[in-house]
């Protein structure tokens, strides 16, 4: 028996007991962890600054913020929306962020992400809108938010909100007729009726017939 026990120990050593499963943190620690997540920018992983919460408070007073639930409900049930609002109501700056927060950049195919395109009537409006949203989201221009104008492209592969002039999107449609890069296309200030904007409306009408998921 003693020889058998020695043989077992030499050839089949006892495995160490399995480690104890991690215990959930105490309620106080869980609360602190949840607070840390709320205070952390999900895009950059950095903590929010006091200015972010200052701007957030101002954003929450805008009419566009108050209408966000109804806006998302209409986005879910319709492919095309026509929105009308007073100047300064937050249409240009808040609606793209609401769509981003709602996950409209994520497709049904795992691992695939598309951008949200925001078309502006001129170069100044394009740069101003992108710069303002970068300030509100606390990201650098050209990272998760960027702009494309006639002579400048400040975007990257990570850009989720792409602000473009109507001319820039028109040139892109010549290279990609179905505009596969985008999940949502917003035509801001469409009532100005530029030549490029009118052509884009016609192009998008044909694209949406081929891409039912495009908003």
PDB file of N, CA and C in Angstrom, residues 91-167:
ATOM      1  N   UNK A  91     -31.216  71.598 -33.278  1.00  0.00           N
ATOM      2  CA  UNK A  91     -31.350  70.591 -34.340  1.00  0.00           C
ATOM      3  C   UNK A  91     -29.992  70.148 -34.856  1.00  0.00           C
ATOM      4  N   UNK A  92     -29.113  71.099 -35.123  1.00  0.00           N
ATOM      5  CA  UNK A  92     -27.831  70.781 -35.759  1.00  0.00           C
ATOM      6  C   UNK A  92     -26.900  70.042 -34.817  1.00  0.00           C
ATOM      7  N   UNK A  93     -26.837  70.457 -33.562  1.00  0.00           N
ATOM      8  CA  UNK A  93     -25.848  69.903 -32.636  1.00  0.00           C
ATOM      9  C   UNK A  93     -26.366  68.732 -31.812  1.00  0.00           C
ATOM     10  N   UNK A  94     -27.653  68.712 -31.503  1.00  0.00           N
ATOM     11  CA  UNK A  94     -28.157  67.699 -30.575  1.00  0.00           C
ATOM     12  C   UNK A  94     -28.672  66.444 -31.259  1.00  0.00           C
ATOM     13  N   UNK A  95     -29.339  66.587 -32.399  1.00  0.00           N
ATOM     14  CA  UNK A  95     -29.910  65.401 -33.044  1.00  0.00           C
ATOM     15  C   UNK A  95     -28.848  64.379 -33.440  1.00  0.00           C
ATOM     16  N   UNK A  96     -27.695  64.783 -34.007  1.00  0.00           N
ATOM     17  CA  UNK A  96     -26.661  63.769 -34.279  1.00  0.00           C
ATOM     18  C   UNK A  96     -26.167  63.072 -33.015  1.00  0.00           C
ATOM     19  N   UNK A  97     -26.044  63.806 -31.919  1.00  0.00           N
ATOM     20  CA  UNK A  97     -25.592  63.182 -30.672  1.00  0.00           C
ATOM     21  C   UNK A  97     -26.647  62.237 -30.112  1.00  0.00           C
ATOM     22  N   UNK A  98     -27.913  62.591 -30.262  1.00  0.00           N
ATOM     23  CA  UNK A  98     -28.986  61.697 -29.811  1.00  0.00           C
ATOM     24  C   UNK A  98     -28.949  60.386 -30.585  1.00  0.00           C
ATOM     25  N   UNK A  99     -28.719  60.466 -31.892  1.00  0.00           N
ATOM     26  CA  UNK A  99     -28.621  59.249 -32.695  1.00  0.00           C
ATOM     27  C   UNK A  99     -27.398  58.433 -32.324  1.00  0.00           C
ATOM     28  N   UNK A 100     -26.301  59.107 -32.020  1.00  0.00           N
ATOM     29  CA  UNK A 100     -25.090  58.400 -31.616  1.00  0.00           C
ATOM     30  C   UNK A 100     -25.304  57.696 -30.284  1.00  0.00           C
ATOM     31  N   UNK A 101     -25.922  58.378 -29.335  1.00  0.00           N
ATOM     32  CA  UNK A 101     -26.199  57.767 -28.035  1.00  0.00           C
ATOM     33  C   UNK A 101     -27.150  56.577 -28.162  1.00  0.00           C
ATOM     34  N   UNK A 102     -28.058  56.644 -29.137  1.00  0.00           N
ATOM     35  CA  UNK A 102     -29.027  55.563 -29.333  1.00  0.00           C
ATOM     36  C   UNK A 102     -28.439  54.384 -30.102  1.00  0.00           C
ATOM     37  N   UNK A 103     -27.204  54.514 -30.589  1.00  0.00           N
ATOM     38  CA  UNK A 103     -26.546  53.396 -31.258  1.00  0.00           C
ATOM     39  C   UNK A 103     -26.874  53.253 -32.726  1.00  0.00           C
ATOM     40  N   UNK A 104     -27.244  54.333 -33.396  1.00  0.00           N
ATOM     41  CA  UNK A 104     -27.563  54.235 -34.817  1.00  0.00           C
ATOM     42  C   UNK A 104     -26.327  54.045 -35.686  1.00  0.00           C
ATOM     43  N   UNK A 105     -25.150  54.131 -35.096  1.00  0.00           N
ATOM     44  CA  UNK A 105     -23.928  53.863 -35.854  1.00  0.00           C
ATOM     45  C   UNK A 105     -23.595  52.374 -35.874  1.00  0.00           C
ATOM     46  N   UNK A 106     -24.279  51.569 -35.071  1.00  0.00           N
ATOM     47  CA  UNK A 106     -24.031  50.133 -34.979  1.00  0.00           C
ATOM     48  C   UNK A 106     -25.014  49.408 -35.882  1.00  0.00           C
ATOM     49  N   UNK A 107     -24.498  48.528 -36.734  1.00  0.00           N
ATOM     50  CA  UNK A 107     -25.347  47.789 -37.662  1.00  0.00           C
ATOM     51  C   UNK A 107     -25.752  46.452 -37.055  1.00  0.00           C
ATOM     52  N   UNK A 108     -26.633  45.734 -37.771  1.00  0.00           N
ATOM     53  CA  UNK A 108     -27.076  44.418 -37.314  1.00  0.00           C
ATOM     54  C   UNK A 108     -25.998  43.353 -37.510  1.00  0.00           C
ATOM     55  N   UNK A 109     -25.000  43.650 -38.319  1.00  0.00           N
ATOM     56  CA  UNK A 109     -23.918  42.696 -38.526  1.00  0.00           C
ATOM     57  C   UNK A 109     -22.875  42.879 -37.435  1.00  0.00           C
ATOM     58  N   UNK A 110     -22.500  41.817 -36.735  1.00  0.00           N
ATOM     59  CA  UNK A 110     -21.560  41.946 -35.615  1.00  0.00           C
ATOM     60  C   UNK A 110     -20.230  42.550 -36.056  1.00  0.00           C
ATOM     61  N   UNK A 111     -19.769  43.517 -35.274  1.00  0.00           N
ATOM     62  CA  UNK A 111     -18.473  44.124 -35.515  1.00  0.00           C
ATOM     63  C   UNK A 111     -18.447  45.185 -36.591  1.00  0.00           C
ATOM     64  N   UNK A 112     -19.582  45.478 -37.200  1.00  0.00           N
ATOM     65  CA  UNK A 112     -19.618  46.468 -38.274  1.00  0.00           C
ATOM     66  C   UNK A 112     -20.229  47.760 -37.761  1.00  0.00           C
ATOM     67  N   UNK A 113     -19.547  48.858 -38.029  1.00  0.00           N
ATOM     68  CA  UNK A 113     -19.985  50.172 -37.577  1.00  0.00           C
ATOM     69  C   UNK A 113     -20.031  51.102 -38.783  1.00  0.00           C
ATOM     70  N   UNK A 114     -21.092  51.882 -38.876  1.00  0.00           N
ATOM     71  CA  UNK A 114     -21.212  52.884 -39.928  1.00  0.00           C
ATOM     72  C   UNK A 114     -21.299  54.271 -39.294  1.00  0.00           C
ATOM     73  N   UNK A 115     -20.998  55.273 -40.082  1.00  0.00           N
ATOM     74  CA  UNK A 115     -20.993  56.646 -39.582  1.00  0.00           C
ATOM     75  C   UNK A 115     -22.361  57.290 -39.769  1.00  0.00           C
ATOM     76  N   UNK A 116     -22.570  58.370 -39.034  1.00  0.00           N
ATOM     77  CA  UNK A 116     -23.748  59.217 -39.177  1.00  0.00           C
ATOM     78  C   UNK A 116     -23.306  60.485 -39.902  1.00  0.00           C
ATOM     79  N   UNK A 117     -23.906  60.757 -41.034  1.00  0.00           N
ATOM     80  CA  UNK A 117     -23.502  61.883 -41.874  1.00  0.00           C
ATOM     81  C   UNK A 117     -24.429  63.066 -41.631  1.00  0.00           C
ATOM     82  N   UNK A 118     -23.847  64.242 -41.453  1.00  0.00           N
ATOM     83  CA  UNK A 118     -24.604  65.472 -41.242  1.00  0.00           C
ATOM     84  C   UNK A 118     -24.186  66.472 -42.318  1.00  0.00           C
ATOM     85  N   UNK A 119     -25.064  66.728 -43.269  1.00  0.00           N
ATOM     86  CA  UNK A 119     -24.748  67.581 -44.410  1.00  0.00           C
ATOM     87  C   UNK A 119     -25.128  69.023 -44.074  1.00  0.00           C
ATOM     88  N   UNK A 120     -24.175  69.927 -44.273  1.00  0.00           N
ATOM     89  CA  UNK A 120     -24.384  71.346 -44.034  1.00  0.00           C
ATOM     90  C   UNK A 120     -24.305  72.109 -45.365  1.00  0.00           C
ATOM     91  N   UNK A 121     -24.964  73.273 -45.453  1.00  0.00           N
ATOM     92  CA  UNK A 121     -25.022  73.972 -46.744  1.00  0.00           C
ATOM     93  C   UNK A 121     -23.739  74.683 -47.138  1.00  0.00           C
ATOM     94  N   UNK A 122     -22.835  74.920 -46.190  1.00  0.00           N
ATOM     95  CA  UNK A 122     -21.607  75.638 -46.547  1.00  0.00           C
ATOM     96  C   UNK A 122     -20.471  75.210 -45.628  1.00  0.00           C
ATOM     97  N   UNK A 123     -19.281  75.647 -45.969  1.00  0.00           N
ATOM     98  CA  UNK A 123     -18.084  75.223 -45.246  1.00  0.00           C
ATOM     99  C   UNK A 123     -18.064  75.749 -43.814  1.00  0.00           C
ATOM    100  N   UNK A 124     -18.464  76.990 -43.601  1.00  0.00           N
ATOM    101  CA  UNK A 124     -18.431  77.563 -42.267  1.00  0.00           C
ATOM    102  C   UNK A 124     -19.359  76.819 -41.315  1.00  0.00           C
ATOM    103  N   UNK A 125     -20.565  76.505 -41.770  1.00  0.00           N
ATOM    104  CA  UNK A 125     -21.510  75.772 -40.931  1.00  0.00           C
ATOM    105  C   UNK A 125     -20.996  74.372 -40.623  1.00  0.00           C
ATOM    106  N   UNK A 126     -20.329  73.751 -41.580  1.00  0.00           N
ATOM    107  CA  UNK A 126     -19.794  72.404 -41.379  1.00  0.00           C
ATOM    108  C   UNK A 126     -18.735  72.390 -40.286  1.00  0.00           C
ATOM    109  N   UNK A 127     -17.789  73.309 -40.372  1.00  0.00           N
ATOM    110  CA  UNK A 127     -16.703  73.352 -39.390  1.00  0.00           C
ATOM    111  C   UNK A 127     -17.228  73.759 -38.019  1.00  0.00           C
ATOM    112  N   UNK A 128     -18.128  74.733 -37.986  1.00  0.00           N
ATOM    113  CA  UNK A 128     -18.655  75.219 -36.711  1.00  0.00           C
ATOM    114  C   UNK A 128     -19.421  74.124 -35.976  1.00  0.00           C
ATOM    115  N   UNK A 129     -20.268  73.381 -36.688  1.00  0.00           N
ATOM    116  CA  UNK A 129     -21.053  72.329 -36.049  1.00  0.00           C
ATOM    117  C   UNK A 129     -20.156  71.216 -35.519  1.00  0.00           C
ATOM    118  N   UNK A 130     -19.168  70.797 -36.307  1.00  0.00           N
ATOM    119  CA  UNK A 130     -18.265  69.735 -35.857  1.00  0.00           C
ATOM    120  C   UNK A 130     -17.450  70.184 -34.656  1.00  0.00           C
ATOM    121  N   UNK A 131     -16.985  71.423 -34.671  1.00  0.00           N
ATOM    122  CA  UNK A 131     -16.186  71.927 -33.551  1.00  0.00           C
ATOM    123  C   UNK A 131     -17.007  72.000 -32.279  1.00  0.00           C
ATOM    124  N   UNK A 132     -18.246  72.444 -32.397  1.00  0.00           N
ATOM    125  CA  UNK A 132     -19.108  72.547 -31.217  1.00  0.00           C
ATOM    126  C   UNK A 132     -19.397  71.175 -30.618  1.00  0.00           C
ATOM    127  N   UNK A 133     -19.689  70.196 -31.439  1.00  0.00           N
ATOM    128  CA  UNK A 133     -19.995  68.866 -30.915  1.00  0.00           C
ATOM    129  C   UNK A 133     -18.747  68.235 -30.300  1.00  0.00           C
ATOM    130  N   UNK A 134     -17.587  68.486 -30.882  1.00  0.00           N
ATOM    131  CA  UNK A 134     -16.347  67.992 -30.271  1.00  0.00           C
ATOM    132  C   UNK A 134     -16.171  68.584 -28.875  1.00  0.00           C
ATOM    133  N   UNK A 135     -16.537  69.827 -28.715  1.00  0.00           N
ATOM    134  CA  UNK A 135     -16.432  70.460 -27.406  1.00  0.00           C
ATOM    135  C   UNK A 135     -17.422  69.838 -26.425  1.00  0.00           C
ATOM    136  N   UNK A 136     -18.632  69.549 -26.878  1.00  0.00           N
ATOM    137  CA  UNK A 136     -19.640  68.980 -25.997  1.00  0.00           C
ATOM    138  C   UNK A 136     -19.333  67.530 -25.637  1.00  0.00           C
ATOM    139  N   UNK A 137     -18.723  66.784 -26.545  1.00  0.00           N
ATOM    140  CA  UNK A 137     -18.383  65.383 -26.283  1.00  0.00           C
ATOM    141  C   UNK A 137     -16.979  65.208 -25.728  1.00  0.00           C
ATOM    142  N   UNK A 138     -16.216  66.293 -25.688  1.00  0.00           N
ATOM    143  CA  UNK A 138     -14.840  66.266 -25.200  1.00  0.00           C
ATOM    144  C   UNK A 138     -13.988  65.269 -25.987  1.00  0.00           C
ATOM    145  N   UNK A 139     -13.984  65.454 -27.294  1.00  0.00           N
ATOM    146  CA  UNK A 139     -13.121  64.678 -28.190  1.00  0.00           C
ATOM    147  C   UNK A 139     -12.417  65.657 -29.121  1.00  0.00           C
ATOM    148  N   UNK A 140     -11.342  65.203 -29.728  1.00  0.00           N
ATOM    149  CA  UNK A 140     -10.592  66.025 -30.659  1.00  0.00           C
ATOM    150  C   UNK A 140     -11.210  65.962 -32.048  1.00  0.00           C
ATOM    151  N   UNK A 141     -11.168  67.079 -32.751  1.00  0.00           N
ATOM    152  CA  UNK A 141     -11.664  67.097 -34.126  1.00  0.00           C
ATOM    153  C   UNK A 141     -10.831  66.134 -34.979  1.00  0.00           C
ATOM    154  N   UNK A 142     -11.504  65.292 -35.713  1.00  0.00           N
ATOM    155  CA  UNK A 142     -10.814  64.320 -36.549  1.00  0.00           C
ATOM    156  C   UNK A 142     -10.747  62.935 -35.943  1.00  0.00           C
ATOM    157  N   UNK A 143     -11.209  62.786 -34.696  1.00  0.00           N
ATOM    158  CA  UNK A 143     -11.226  61.460 -34.078  1.00  0.00           C
ATOM    159  C   UNK A 143     -12.616  60.855 -34.247  1.00  0.00           C
ATOM    160  N   UNK A 144     -13.447  60.960 -33.225  1.00  0.00           N
ATOM    161  CA  UNK A 144     -14.792  60.389 -33.311  1.00  0.00           C
ATOM    162  C   UNK A 144     -15.776  61.345 -33.979  1.00  0.00           C
ATOM    163  N   UNK A 145     -15.402  62.602 -34.063  1.00  0.00           N
ATOM    164  CA  UNK A 145     -16.196  63.613 -34.761  1.00  0.00           C
ATOM    165  C   UNK A 145     -15.253  64.367 -35.692  1.00  0.00           C
ATOM    166  N   UNK A 146     -15.690  64.561 -36.938  1.00  0.00           N
ATOM    167  CA  UNK A 146     -14.831  65.270 -37.882  1.00  0.00           C
ATOM    168  C   UNK A 146     -15.651  65.965 -38.943  1.00  0.00           C
ATOM    169  N   UNK A 147     -14.965  66.680 -39.812  1.00  0.00           N
ATOM    170  CA  UNK A 147     -15.661  67.393 -40.884  1.00  0.00           C
ATOM    171  C   UNK A 147     -14.898  67.241 -42.192  1.00  0.00           C
ATOM    172  N   UNK A 148     -15.660  67.302 -43.285  1.00  0.00           N
ATOM    173  CA  UNK A 148     -15.114  67.202 -44.637  1.00  0.00           C
ATOM    174  C   UNK A 148     -15.643  68.383 -45.433  1.00  0.00           C
ATOM    175  N   UNK A 149     -14.721  69.187 -45.949  1.00  0.00           N
ATOM    176  CA  UNK A 149     -15.088  70.318 -46.800  1.00  0.00           C
ATOM    177  C   UNK A 149     -14.379  70.157 -48.148  1.00  0.00           C
ATOM    178  N   UNK A 150     -14.452  71.184 -48.955  1.00  0.00           N
ATOM    179  CA  UNK A 150     -13.901  71.081 -50.301  1.00  0.00           C
ATOM    180  C   UNK A 150     -12.386  70.863 -50.277  1.00  0.00           C
ATOM    181  N   UNK A 151     -11.697  71.548 -49.372  1.00  0.00           N
ATOM    182  CA  UNK A 151     -10.242  71.494 -49.369  1.00  0.00           C
ATOM    183  C   UNK A 151      -9.674  70.803 -48.130  1.00  0.00           C
ATOM    184  N   UNK A 152     -10.510  70.262 -47.265  1.00  0.00           N
ATOM    185  CA  UNK A 152     -10.005  69.698 -46.014  1.00  0.00           C
ATOM    186  C   UNK A 152     -10.826  68.494 -45.608  1.00  0.00           C
ATOM    187  N   UNK A 153     -10.133  67.460 -45.166  1.00  0.00           N
ATOM    188  CA  UNK A 153     -10.785  66.255 -44.657  1.00  0.00           C
ATOM    189  C   UNK A 153     -10.198  65.950 -43.282  1.00  0.00           C
ATOM    190  N   UNK A 154     -10.916  66.309 -42.249  1.00  0.00           N
ATOM    191  CA  UNK A 154     -10.461  66.053 -40.888  1.00  0.00           C
ATOM    192  C   UNK A 154     -11.317  64.950 -40.281  1.00  0.00           C
ATOM    193  N   UNK A 155     -11.170  63.753 -40.820  1.00  0.00           N
ATOM    194  CA  UNK A 155     -11.834  62.570 -40.303  1.00  0.00           C
ATOM    195  C   UNK A 155     -10.816  61.438 -40.245  1.00  0.00           C
ATOM    196  N   UNK A 156     -11.234  60.327 -39.663  1.00  0.00           N
ATOM    197  CA  UNK A 156     -10.376  59.151 -39.575  1.00  0.00           C
ATOM    198  C   UNK A 156     -11.256  57.909 -39.657  1.00  0.00           C
ATOM    199  N   UNK A 157     -10.624  56.764 -39.542  1.00  0.00           N
ATOM    200  CA  UNK A 157     -11.395  55.522 -39.556  1.00  0.00           C
ATOM    201  C   UNK A 157     -12.290  55.359 -38.352  1.00  0.00           C
ATOM    202  N   UNK A 158     -12.040  56.114 -37.278  1.00  0.00           N
ATOM    203  CA  UNK A 158     -12.846  56.033 -36.062  1.00  0.00           C
ATOM    204  C   UNK A 158     -13.990  57.036 -36.046  1.00  0.00           C
ATOM    205  N   UNK A 159     -14.089  57.891 -37.051  1.00  0.00           N
ATOM    206  CA  UNK A 159     -15.071  58.967 -37.028  1.00  0.00           C
ATOM    207  C   UNK A 159     -16.489  58.400 -37.137  1.00  0.00           C
ATOM    208  N   UNK A 160     -17.314  58.748 -36.163  1.00  0.00           N
ATOM    209  CA  UNK A 160     -18.701  58.290 -36.124  1.00  0.00           C
ATOM    210  C   UNK A 160     -19.673  59.371 -36.565  1.00  0.00           C
ATOM    211  N   UNK A 161     -19.338  60.626 -36.311  1.00  0.00           N
ATOM    212  CA  UNK A 161     -20.148  61.755 -36.766  1.00  0.00           C
ATOM    213  C   UNK A 161     -19.342  62.523 -37.804  1.00  0.00           C
ATOM    214  N   UNK A 162     -19.779  62.475 -39.051  1.00  0.00           N
ATOM    215  CA  UNK A 162     -19.070  63.134 -40.145  1.00  0.00           C
ATOM    216  C   UNK A 162     -19.914  64.313 -40.629  1.00  0.00           C
ATOM    217  N   UNK A 163     -19.430  65.526 -40.381  1.00  0.00           N
ATOM    218  CA  UNK A 163     -20.085  66.728 -40.876  1.00  0.00           C
ATOM    219  C   UNK A 163     -19.465  67.089 -42.224  1.00  0.00           C
ATOM    220  N   UNK A 164     -20.322  67.268 -43.224  1.00  0.00           N
ATOM    221  CA  UNK A 164     -19.843  67.455 -44.585  1.00  0.00           C
ATOM    222  C   UNK A 164     -20.635  68.564 -45.262  1.00  0.00           C
ATOM    223  N   UNK A 165     -19.987  69.224 -46.194  1.00  0.00           N
ATOM    224  CA  UNK A 165     -20.723  70.111 -47.088  1.00  0.00           C
ATOM    225  C   UNK A 165     -21.492  69.268 -48.096  1.00  0.00           C
ATOM    226  N   UNK A 166     -22.533  69.857 -48.675  1.00  0.00           N
ATOM    227  CA  UNK A 166     -23.308  69.115 -49.664  1.00  0.00           C
ATOM    228  C   UNK A 166     -22.452  68.736 -50.867  1.00  0.00           C
ATOM    229  N   UNK A 167     -21.504  69.597 -51.204  1.00  0.00           N
ATOM    230  CA  UNK A 167     -20.608  69.298 -52.320  1.00  0.00           C
ATOM    231  C   UNK A 167     -19.724  68.089 -52.013  1.00  0.00           C
TER     232      UNK A 167
END
